[in-house]
Coordinates of C-alpha atoms in Angstrom, one line a residue:
X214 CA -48.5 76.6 17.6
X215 CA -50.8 75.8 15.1
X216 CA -51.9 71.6 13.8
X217 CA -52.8 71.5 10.3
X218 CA -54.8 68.2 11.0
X219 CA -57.2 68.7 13.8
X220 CA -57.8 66.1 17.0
X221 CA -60.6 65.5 18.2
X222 CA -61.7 66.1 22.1
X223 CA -62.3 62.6 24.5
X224 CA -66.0 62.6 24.5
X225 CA -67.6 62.4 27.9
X226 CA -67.7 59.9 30.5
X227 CA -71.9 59.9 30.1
X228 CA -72.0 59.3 26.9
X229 CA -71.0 55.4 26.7
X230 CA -71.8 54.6 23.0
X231 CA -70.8 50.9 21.2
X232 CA -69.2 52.7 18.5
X233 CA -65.7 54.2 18.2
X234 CA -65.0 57.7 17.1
X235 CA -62.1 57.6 14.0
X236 CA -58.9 58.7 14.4
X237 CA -57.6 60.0 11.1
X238 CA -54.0 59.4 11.0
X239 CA -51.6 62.5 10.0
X240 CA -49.6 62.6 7.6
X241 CA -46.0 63.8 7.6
X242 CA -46.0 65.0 3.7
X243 CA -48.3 67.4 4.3
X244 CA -47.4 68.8 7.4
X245 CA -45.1 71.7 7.9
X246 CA -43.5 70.6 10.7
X247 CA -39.9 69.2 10.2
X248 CA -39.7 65.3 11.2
X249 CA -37.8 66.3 14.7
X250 CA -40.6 68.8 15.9
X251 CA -42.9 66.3 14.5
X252 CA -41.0 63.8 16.8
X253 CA -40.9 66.1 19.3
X254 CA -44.4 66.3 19.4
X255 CA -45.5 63.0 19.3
X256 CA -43.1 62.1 22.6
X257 CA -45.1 64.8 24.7
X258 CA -48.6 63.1 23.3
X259 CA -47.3 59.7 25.1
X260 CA -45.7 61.3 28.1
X261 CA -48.9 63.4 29.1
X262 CA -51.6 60.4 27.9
X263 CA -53.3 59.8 31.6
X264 CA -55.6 57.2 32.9
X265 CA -59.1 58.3 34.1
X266 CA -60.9 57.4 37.5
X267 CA -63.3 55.1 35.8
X268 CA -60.3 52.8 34.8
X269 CA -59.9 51.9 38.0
X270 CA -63.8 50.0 37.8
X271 CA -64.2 46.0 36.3
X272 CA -65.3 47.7 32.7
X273 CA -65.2 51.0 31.0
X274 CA -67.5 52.2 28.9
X275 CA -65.2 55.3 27.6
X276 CA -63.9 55.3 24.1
X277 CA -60.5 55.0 23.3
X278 CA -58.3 56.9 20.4
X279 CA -57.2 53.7 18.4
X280 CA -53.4 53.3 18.6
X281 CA -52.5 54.2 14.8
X282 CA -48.4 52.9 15.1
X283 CA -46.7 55.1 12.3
X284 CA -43.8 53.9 10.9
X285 CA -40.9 56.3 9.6
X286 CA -38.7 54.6 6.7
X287 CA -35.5 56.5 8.0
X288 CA -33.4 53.1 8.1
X289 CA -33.8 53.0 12.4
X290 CA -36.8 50.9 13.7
X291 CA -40.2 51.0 14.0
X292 CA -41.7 53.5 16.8
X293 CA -44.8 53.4 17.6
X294 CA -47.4 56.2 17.6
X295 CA -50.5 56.6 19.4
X296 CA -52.9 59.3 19.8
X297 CA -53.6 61.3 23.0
X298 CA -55.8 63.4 25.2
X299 CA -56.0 65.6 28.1
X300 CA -53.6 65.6 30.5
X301 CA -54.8 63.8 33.6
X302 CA -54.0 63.9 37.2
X303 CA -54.0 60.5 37.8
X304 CA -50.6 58.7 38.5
X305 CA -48.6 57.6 35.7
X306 CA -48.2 54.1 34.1
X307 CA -46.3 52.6 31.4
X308 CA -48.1 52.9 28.3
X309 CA -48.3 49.6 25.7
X310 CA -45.9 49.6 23.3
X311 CA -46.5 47.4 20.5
X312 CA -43.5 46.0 18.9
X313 CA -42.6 45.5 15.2
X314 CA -40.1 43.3 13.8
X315 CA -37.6 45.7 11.7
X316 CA -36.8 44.1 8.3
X317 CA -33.5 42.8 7.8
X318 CA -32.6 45.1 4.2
X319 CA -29.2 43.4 3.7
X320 CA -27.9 39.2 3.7
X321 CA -26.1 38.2 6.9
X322 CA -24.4 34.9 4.6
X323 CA -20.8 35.3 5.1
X324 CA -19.5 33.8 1.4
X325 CA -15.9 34.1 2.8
X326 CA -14.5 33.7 6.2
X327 CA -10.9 34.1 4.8
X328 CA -12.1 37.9 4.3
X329 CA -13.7 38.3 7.9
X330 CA -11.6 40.3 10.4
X331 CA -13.2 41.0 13.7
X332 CA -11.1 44.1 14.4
X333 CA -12.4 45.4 11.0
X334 CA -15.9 44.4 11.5
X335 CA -16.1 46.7 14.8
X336 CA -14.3 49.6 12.9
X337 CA -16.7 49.1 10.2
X338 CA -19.9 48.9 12.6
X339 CA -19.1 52.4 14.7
X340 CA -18.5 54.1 10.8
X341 CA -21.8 52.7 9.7
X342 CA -22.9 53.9 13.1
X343 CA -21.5 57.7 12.7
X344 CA -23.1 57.8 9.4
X345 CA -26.6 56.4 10.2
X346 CA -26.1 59.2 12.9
X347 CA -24.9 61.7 10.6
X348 CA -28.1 60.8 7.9
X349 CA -30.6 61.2 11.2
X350 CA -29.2 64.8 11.3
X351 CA -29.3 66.0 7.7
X352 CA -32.5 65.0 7.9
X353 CA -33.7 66.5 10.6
X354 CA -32.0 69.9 9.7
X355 CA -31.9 70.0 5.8
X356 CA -29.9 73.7 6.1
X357 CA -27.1 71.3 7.6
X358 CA -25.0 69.6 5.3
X359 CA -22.6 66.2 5.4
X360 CA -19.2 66.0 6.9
X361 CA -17.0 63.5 7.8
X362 CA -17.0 62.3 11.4
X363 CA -12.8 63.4 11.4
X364 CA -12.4 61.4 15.5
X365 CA -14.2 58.8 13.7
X366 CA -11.4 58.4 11.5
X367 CA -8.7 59.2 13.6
X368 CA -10.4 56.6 16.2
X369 CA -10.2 53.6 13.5
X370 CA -6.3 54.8 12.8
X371 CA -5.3 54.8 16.4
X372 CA -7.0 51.1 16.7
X373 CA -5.7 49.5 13.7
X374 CA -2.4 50.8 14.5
X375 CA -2.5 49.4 17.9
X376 CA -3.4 45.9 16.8
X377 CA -0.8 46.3 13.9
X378 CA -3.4 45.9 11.4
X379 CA -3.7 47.2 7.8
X380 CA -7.1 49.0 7.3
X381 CA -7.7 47.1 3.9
X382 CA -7.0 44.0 5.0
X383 CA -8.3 40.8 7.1
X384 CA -7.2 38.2 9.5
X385 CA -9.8 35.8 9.7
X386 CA -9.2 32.9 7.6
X387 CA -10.6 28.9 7.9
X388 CA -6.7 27.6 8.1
X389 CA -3.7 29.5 7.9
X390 CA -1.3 29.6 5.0
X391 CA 1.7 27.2 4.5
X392 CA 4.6 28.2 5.9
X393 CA 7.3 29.5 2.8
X394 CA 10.0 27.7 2.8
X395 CA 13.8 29.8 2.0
X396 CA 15.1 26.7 -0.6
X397 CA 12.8 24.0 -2.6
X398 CA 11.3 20.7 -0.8
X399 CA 12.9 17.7 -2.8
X400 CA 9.1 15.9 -1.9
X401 CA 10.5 12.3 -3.4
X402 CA 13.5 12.7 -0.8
X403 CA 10.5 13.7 1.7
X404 CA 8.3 10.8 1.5
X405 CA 10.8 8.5 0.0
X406 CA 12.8 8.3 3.4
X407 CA 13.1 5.4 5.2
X408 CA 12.1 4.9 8.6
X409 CA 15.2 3.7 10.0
X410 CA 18.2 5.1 7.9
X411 CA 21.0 3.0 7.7
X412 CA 24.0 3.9 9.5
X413 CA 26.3 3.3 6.6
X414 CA 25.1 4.1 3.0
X415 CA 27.7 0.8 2.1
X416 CA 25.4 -1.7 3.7
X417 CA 22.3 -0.7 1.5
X418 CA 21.9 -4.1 -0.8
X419 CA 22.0 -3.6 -4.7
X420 CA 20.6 -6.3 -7.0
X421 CA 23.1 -6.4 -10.2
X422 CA 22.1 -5.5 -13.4
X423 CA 24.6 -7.2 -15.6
X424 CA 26.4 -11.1 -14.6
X425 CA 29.2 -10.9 -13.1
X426 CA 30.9 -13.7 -15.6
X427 CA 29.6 -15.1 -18.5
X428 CA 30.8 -18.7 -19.8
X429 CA 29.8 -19.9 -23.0
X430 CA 27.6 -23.2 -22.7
X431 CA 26.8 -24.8 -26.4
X432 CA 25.3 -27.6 -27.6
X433 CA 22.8 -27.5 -24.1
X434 CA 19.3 -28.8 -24.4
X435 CA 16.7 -26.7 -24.7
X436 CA 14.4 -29.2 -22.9
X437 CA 12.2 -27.9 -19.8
X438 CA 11.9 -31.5 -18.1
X439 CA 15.6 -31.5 -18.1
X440 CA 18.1 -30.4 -15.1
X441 CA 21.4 -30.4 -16.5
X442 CA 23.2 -27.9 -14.2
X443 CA 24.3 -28.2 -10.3
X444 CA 27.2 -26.3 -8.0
X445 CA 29.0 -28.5 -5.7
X446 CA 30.2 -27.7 -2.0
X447 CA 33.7 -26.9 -3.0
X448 CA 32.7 -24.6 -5.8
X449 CA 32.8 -26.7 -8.5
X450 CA 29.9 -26.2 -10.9
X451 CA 28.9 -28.9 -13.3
X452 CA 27.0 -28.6 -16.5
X453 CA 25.6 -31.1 -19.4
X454 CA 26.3 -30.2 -23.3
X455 CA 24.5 -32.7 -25.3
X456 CA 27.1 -35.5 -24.4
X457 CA 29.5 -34.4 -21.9
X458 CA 30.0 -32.9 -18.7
X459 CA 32.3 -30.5 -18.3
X460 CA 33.4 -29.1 -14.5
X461 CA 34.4 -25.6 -14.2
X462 CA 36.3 -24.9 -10.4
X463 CA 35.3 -21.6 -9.2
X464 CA 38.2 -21.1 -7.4
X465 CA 40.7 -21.5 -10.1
X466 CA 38.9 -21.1 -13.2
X467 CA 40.0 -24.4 -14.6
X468 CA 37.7 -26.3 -16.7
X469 CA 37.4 -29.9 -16.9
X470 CA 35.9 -32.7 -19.4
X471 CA 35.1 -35.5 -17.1
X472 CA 33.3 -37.6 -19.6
X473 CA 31.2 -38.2 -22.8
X474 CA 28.9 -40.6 -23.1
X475 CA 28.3 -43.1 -26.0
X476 CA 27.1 -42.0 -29.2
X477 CA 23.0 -41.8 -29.5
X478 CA 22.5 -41.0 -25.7
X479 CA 22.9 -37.5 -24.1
X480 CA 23.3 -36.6 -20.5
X481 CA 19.7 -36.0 -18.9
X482 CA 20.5 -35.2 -15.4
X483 CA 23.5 -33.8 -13.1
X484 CA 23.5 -34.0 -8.9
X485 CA 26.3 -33.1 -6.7
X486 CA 26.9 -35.5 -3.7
X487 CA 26.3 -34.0 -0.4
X488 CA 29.9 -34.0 0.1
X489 CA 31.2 -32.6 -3.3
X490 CA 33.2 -35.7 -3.8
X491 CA 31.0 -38.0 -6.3
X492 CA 28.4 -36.7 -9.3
X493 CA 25.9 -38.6 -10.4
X494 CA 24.9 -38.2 -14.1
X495 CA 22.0 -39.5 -15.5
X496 CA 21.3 -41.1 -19.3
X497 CA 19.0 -41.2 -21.6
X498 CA 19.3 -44.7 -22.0
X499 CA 18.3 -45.1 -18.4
X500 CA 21.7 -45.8 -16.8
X501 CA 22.4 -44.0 -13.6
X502 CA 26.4 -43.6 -13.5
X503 CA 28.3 -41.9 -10.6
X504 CA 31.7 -40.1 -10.9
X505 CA 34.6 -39.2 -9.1
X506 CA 35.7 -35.7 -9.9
X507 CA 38.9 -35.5 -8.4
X508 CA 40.4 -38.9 -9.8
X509 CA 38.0 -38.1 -13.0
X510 CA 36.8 -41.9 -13.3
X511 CA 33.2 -43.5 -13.3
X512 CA 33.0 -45.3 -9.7
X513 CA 30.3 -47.3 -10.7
X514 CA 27.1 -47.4 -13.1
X515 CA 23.2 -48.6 -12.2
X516 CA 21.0 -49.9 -14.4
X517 CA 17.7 -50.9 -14.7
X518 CA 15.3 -47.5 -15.6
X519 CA 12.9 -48.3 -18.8
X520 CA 13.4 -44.6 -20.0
X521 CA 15.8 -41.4 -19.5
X522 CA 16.8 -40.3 -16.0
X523 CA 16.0 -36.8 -15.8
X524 CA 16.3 -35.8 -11.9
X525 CA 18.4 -37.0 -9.1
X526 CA 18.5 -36.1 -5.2
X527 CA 20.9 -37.4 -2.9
X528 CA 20.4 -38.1 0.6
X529 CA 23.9 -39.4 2.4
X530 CA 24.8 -42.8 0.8
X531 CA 20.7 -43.1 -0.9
X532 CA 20.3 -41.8 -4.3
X533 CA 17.2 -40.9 -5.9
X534 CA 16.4 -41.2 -9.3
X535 CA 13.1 -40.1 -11.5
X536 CA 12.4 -41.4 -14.6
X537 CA 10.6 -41.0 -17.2
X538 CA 8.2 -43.5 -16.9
X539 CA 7.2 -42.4 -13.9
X540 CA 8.9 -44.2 -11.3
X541 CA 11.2 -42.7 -8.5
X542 CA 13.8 -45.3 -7.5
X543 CA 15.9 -45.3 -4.2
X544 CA 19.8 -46.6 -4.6
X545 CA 21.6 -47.4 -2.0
X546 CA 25.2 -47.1 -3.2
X547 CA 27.1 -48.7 -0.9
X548 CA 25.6 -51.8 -1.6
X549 CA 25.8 -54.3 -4.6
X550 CA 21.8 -54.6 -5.0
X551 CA 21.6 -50.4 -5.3
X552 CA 18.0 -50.4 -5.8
X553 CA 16.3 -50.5 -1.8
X554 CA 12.8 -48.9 -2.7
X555 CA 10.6 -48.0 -5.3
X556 CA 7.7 -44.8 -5.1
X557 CA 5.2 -45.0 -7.4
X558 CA 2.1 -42.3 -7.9
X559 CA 2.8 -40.2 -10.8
X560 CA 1.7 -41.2 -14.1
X561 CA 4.0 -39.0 -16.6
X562 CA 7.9 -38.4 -16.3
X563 CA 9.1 -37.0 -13.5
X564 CA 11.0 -33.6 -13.4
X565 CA 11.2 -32.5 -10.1
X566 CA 12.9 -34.5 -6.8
X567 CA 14.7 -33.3 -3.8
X568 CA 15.1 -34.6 -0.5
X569 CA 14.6 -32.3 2.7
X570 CA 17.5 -31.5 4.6
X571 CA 17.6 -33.8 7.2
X572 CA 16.3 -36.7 5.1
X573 CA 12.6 -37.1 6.7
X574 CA 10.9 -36.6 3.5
X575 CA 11.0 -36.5 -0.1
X576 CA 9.6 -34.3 -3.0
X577 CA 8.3 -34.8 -5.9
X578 CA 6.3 -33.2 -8.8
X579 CA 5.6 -34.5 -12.4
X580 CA 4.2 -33.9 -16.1
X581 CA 0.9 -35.1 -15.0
X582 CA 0.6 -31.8 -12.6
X583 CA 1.2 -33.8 -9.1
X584 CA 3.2 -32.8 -6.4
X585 CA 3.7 -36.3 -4.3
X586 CA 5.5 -35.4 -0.1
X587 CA 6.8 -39.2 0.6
X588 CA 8.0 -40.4 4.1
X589 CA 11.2 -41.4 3.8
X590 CA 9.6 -45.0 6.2
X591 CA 7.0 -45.3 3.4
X592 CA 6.4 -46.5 -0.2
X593 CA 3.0 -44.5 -0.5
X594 CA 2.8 -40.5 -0.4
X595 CA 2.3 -38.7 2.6
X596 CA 0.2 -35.9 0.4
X597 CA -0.6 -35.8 -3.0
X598 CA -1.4 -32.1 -4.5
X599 CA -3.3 -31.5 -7.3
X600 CA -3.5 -27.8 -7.5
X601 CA -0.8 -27.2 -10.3
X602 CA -2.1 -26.9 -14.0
X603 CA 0.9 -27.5 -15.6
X604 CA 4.1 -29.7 -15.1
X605 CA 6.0 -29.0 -11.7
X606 CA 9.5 -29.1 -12.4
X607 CA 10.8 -26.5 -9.6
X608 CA 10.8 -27.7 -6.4
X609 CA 13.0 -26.4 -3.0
X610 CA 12.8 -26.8 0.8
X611 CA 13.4 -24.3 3.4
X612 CA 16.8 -24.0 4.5
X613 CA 15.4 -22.0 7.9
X614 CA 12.1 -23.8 8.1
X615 CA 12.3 -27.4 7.9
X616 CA 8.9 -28.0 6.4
X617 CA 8.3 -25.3 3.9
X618 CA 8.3 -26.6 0.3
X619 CA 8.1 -24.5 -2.4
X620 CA 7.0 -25.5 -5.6
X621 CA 6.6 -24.2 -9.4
X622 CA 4.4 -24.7 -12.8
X623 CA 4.8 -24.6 -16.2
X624 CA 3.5 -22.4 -18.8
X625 CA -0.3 -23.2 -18.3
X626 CA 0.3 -22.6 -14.3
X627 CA 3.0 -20.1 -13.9
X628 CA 2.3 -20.4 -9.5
X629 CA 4.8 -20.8 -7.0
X630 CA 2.8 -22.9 -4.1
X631 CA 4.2 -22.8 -0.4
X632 CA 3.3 -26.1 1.6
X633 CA 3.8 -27.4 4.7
X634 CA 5.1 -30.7 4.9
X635 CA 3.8 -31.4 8.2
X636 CA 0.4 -31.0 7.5
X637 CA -0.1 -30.7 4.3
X638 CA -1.8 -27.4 4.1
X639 CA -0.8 -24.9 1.3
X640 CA 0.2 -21.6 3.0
X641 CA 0.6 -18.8 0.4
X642 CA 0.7 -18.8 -3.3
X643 CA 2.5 -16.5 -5.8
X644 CA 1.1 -15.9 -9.6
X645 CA 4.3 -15.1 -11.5
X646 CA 3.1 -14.7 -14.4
X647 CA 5.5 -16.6 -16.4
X648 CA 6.7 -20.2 -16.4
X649 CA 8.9 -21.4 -13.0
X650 CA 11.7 -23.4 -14.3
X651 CA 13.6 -23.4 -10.7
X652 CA 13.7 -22.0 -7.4
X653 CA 16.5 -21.5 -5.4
X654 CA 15.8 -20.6 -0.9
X655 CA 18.5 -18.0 0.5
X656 CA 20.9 -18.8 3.0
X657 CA 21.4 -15.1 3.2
X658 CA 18.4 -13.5 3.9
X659 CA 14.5 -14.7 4.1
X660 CA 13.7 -15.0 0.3
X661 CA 13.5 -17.1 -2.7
X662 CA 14.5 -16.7 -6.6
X663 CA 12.7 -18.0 -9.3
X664 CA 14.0 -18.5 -13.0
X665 CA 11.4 -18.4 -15.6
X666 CA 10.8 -18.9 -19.6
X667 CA 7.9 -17.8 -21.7
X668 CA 7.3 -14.8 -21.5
X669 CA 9.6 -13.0 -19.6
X670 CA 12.9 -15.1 -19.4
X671 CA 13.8 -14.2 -16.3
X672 CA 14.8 -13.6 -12.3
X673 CA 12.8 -12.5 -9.6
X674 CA 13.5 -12.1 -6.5
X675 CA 11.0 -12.6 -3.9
X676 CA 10.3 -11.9 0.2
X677 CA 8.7 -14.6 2.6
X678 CA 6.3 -14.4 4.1
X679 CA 5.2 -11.2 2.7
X680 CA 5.5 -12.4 -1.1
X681 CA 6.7 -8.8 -1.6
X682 CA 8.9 -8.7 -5.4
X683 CA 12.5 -7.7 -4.3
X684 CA 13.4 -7.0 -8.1
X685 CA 14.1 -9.0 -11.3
X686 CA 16.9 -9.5 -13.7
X687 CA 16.2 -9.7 -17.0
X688 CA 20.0 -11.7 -17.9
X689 CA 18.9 -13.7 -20.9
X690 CA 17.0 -13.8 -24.2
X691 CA 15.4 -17.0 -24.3
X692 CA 13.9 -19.1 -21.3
X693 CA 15.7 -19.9 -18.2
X694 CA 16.2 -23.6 -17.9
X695 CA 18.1 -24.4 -14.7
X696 CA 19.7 -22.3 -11.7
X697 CA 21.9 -23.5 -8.8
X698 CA 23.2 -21.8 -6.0
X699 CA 27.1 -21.2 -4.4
X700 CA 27.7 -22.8 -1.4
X701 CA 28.3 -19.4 0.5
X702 CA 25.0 -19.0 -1.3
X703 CA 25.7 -15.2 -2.7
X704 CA 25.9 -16.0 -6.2
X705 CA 23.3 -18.3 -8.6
X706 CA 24.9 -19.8 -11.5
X707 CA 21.6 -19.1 -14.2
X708 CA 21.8 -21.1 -18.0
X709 CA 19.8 -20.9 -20.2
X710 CA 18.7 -21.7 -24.4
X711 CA 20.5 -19.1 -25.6
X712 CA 23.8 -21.1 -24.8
X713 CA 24.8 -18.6 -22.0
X714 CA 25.8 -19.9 -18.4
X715 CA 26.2 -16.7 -16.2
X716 CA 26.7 -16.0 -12.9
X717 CA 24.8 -13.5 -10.8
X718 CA 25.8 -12.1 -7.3
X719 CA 21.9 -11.4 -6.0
X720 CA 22.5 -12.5 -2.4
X721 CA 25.6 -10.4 -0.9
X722 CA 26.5 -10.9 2.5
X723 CA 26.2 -8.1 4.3
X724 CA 24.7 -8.9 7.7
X725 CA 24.5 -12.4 9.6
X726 CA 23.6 -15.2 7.9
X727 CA 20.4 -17.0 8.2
X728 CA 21.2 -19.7 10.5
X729 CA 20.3 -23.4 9.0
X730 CA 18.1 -25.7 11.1
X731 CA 20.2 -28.6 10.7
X732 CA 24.0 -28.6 9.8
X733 CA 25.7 -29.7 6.7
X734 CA 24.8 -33.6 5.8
X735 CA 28.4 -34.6 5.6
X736 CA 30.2 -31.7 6.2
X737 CA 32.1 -29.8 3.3
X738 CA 35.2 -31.6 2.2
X739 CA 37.0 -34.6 1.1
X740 CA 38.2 -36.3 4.2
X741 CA 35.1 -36.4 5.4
X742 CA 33.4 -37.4 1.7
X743 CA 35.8 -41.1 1.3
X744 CA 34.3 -42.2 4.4
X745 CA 30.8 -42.8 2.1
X746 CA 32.2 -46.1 0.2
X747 CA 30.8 -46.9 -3.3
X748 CA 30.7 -50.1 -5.0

């Protein structure tokens, strides 16, 4: 066998010479050797490449063929190629390969792991395999032609049907589909559920959306500072038109004129006894008069007040009177000389009073913005509170918790204040956004209702502690100018400019009631109500 490109011969050992001989590298173009003889050929060069004698010494002074690597662009990597000479017969050693990085021709980035399948990735690398295979051997025989590796195929079938797996398809994926579902998910019935269903879908509360009954009420103020409206212990609910008061009995339906005053006054204010026995109605003339509803006669009349009595508050046999003037006065009615005690502090009419439930303190709250707690022991305030911007005509203790106050403001305040009447500290604070008129505590359950006027002329219902809106009722058209509650305390009696007194069930009983902290002041009925003697 003939080489078209001729080697040179290793030159002697004698003849040690600083310079190289050149190799000239072959090329495969022009050779007529077929790249697997040429391969052939090149693997017998490195397998009979010997090491002389002289090797063995500290230096060598023989010249070496230059290792020419030749690199073969056949899509395998890099071998490398050196030259060779005689065949020694010297032992045998490894001979230096020198290593070449093989260049990555394709992008490993996956874009996609959804369309990764590991089953199909090993299919895919033995068919890559076979063809890279197949390629090596049309090129080394060009009289050979492509076919299909057939046990190839029939390989990746068996597999894929053995893993139950589609050849086309993949089953990697970064999360796994949603479950279908056979019928549609309601999602507002999903996530809408509470988290402790009621046992009985009939003890779910409701608020109403319409009054339950609707009396007629004309001729009533439409004056903020005013309270003209107030529900008695035996359902008897009392209301003042211009000048008279009128008593309509829940229980029967009956309605009463108990009086009219004289002509130029008007009735100011209205207050139940504790007992439901006596009202108290107060003038504009400044006359404090007190009434017996079930004989319908005036039991006896207090003067004194420089201006209109617009609020009362009774506390057992003392009766508490704001004026307009400013002054709170203290009657004692079983006595001839009524007036025991004066409080002085605010400096505009007053419009809000109430004593606490057991009688320990009293409440107050003015035009001129204060809010005045009094010790019932005392003739100066206890606390004075100045954070209202407006009038504070709305005021209410805790039924539950003895020294919780609750307090409202007029149109330039619109707050509802919480305050603790033992230390004076406000608690929590409520922006209504429209102007409190009253406030009514629950019995029921641990809330409070506020009427309002301008601009929303309405009800709203509100959760304590959390201050959470329970609903509102939108029941009249113009502002909301007094409320008072049943004394089962389920329904609030509501009247208002538009001449409307209605009644609204907001607080149904439907689980225990909340539990007073102190019992009823004179209990709830007449025998117990003539035992209180007025002169």
């Amino acid at each position: 066998m003939s080489f078209s490109t001729p080697i040179k011969s290793r030159p002697s050992v004698a003849n040690c010479t600083p310079s190289r001989p050149s190799y000239q590298q072959p090329r495969l173009d022009s050779s007529p050797l077929t790249p697997r003889q040429y391969a052939q050929l090149t693997s017998s060069f490195l397998s009979g490449r010997r090491r002389s004698p002289a090797a063995a010494q500290g230096k060598s002074c023989i010249h070496r063929q230059p290792s020419s690597p030749l690199r073969l662009d056949s899509g395998h990597p890099e071998s490398a190629l050196t030259g060779t000479g005689p065949v020694s017969s010297t032992p045998k050693k490894p001979a230096k390969k020198q290593l070449y990085r093989t260049s990555v021709q394709g992008d490993r980035f996956i874009p996609s792991r959804s369309s990764t399948s590991t089953a199909m990735s090993k299919l895919e690398s033995e068919s890559k395999a076979s063809a890279a295979s197949s390629d090596i051997s049309s090129s080394s025989a060009s009289s050979l032609s492509y076919q299909p590796n057939m046990t190839a195929l029939a390989y990746q079938s068996s597999v894929a049907e053995a893993c139950g797996l589609a050849l086309n398809t993949r089953i990697l994926a970064f999360k796994p589909e949603a479950p279908q579902s056979s019928k549609p998910i309601d999602l507002r019935s999903q996530y809408n559920r509470p988290l402790k269903p009621l046992a009985n879908a009939q003890l779910r509360r409701r608020l109403p959306t319409s009054a339950e009954r609707i009396l007629d009420a004309p001729g009533i103020r439409d004056d903020y500072y005013l309270n003209l409206l107030d529900w008695s212990c035996n359902s008897q609910v009392a209301i003042g038109l211009d000048r008279d008061l009128y008593v309509w009995n829940a229980e029967t339906g009956t309605v009463t004129n108990l009086l009219q005053t004289r002509p130029n006054t008007y009735i100011s204010g209205i207050k139940w006894s504790g007992d439901g026995a006596y009202v108290a109605v107060g003038l504009s003339d400044g006359d404090v008069q007190i009434w017996d509803a079930e004989e319908g006669e005036k039991v006896r009349s207090m003067t004194g007040h420089a201006a209109r009595v617009g609020v009362m508050s009774w506390d057992r046999h003392i009766l508490s009177s704001g004026c307009r003037d400013g002054s709170i006065w203290n009657h004692d009615v079983r006595i001839a000389e009524h007036k025991v005690s004066e409080y002085v502090n605010h400096q505009a009419e007053v419009c809000g009073l109430q004593w606490r439930s057991d009688g320990s303190q009293l409440a107050s709250g003015g035009n001129d913005n204060l809010v005045n707690i009094w010790d019932a022991r005392s003739s100066t305030p206890k606390f004075t509170k100045t954070n209202h911007k407006a009038a504070v005509k709305a005021l209410a203790w805790c039924p539950w918790q003895l020294n919780l106050l609750a307090t409202g403001g007029g149109t330039y305040d619109k707050h509802i204040h919480f305050w603790n009447g033992t230390t004076g500290a406000r608690v929590n604070s409520i922006d209504t956004g429209s102007q409190v008129t009253s406030l009514q505590w629950s019995t029921t359950y641990k809330e409070i209702v506020s009427s309002h006027g301008y601009p929303d002329n309405n009800l709203a219902i509100w959760s304590y502690p959390s201050l959470v809106k329970n609903g509102e009722i939108q029941g009249h058209d113009t502002r909301v100018l007094s409320s008072a509650l049943s004394p089962d305390g389920s329904t609030l009696a509501t009247v208002a400019s538009d001449e409307n007194l209605k009644f609204w069930k907001i607080f149904e009983q439907i689980g225990k009631k909340v539990s007073s902290a102190v019992g009823e002041t004179l209990g709830s009925g007449k025998d117990i109500a003539k035992v209180m003697m007025i002169r």
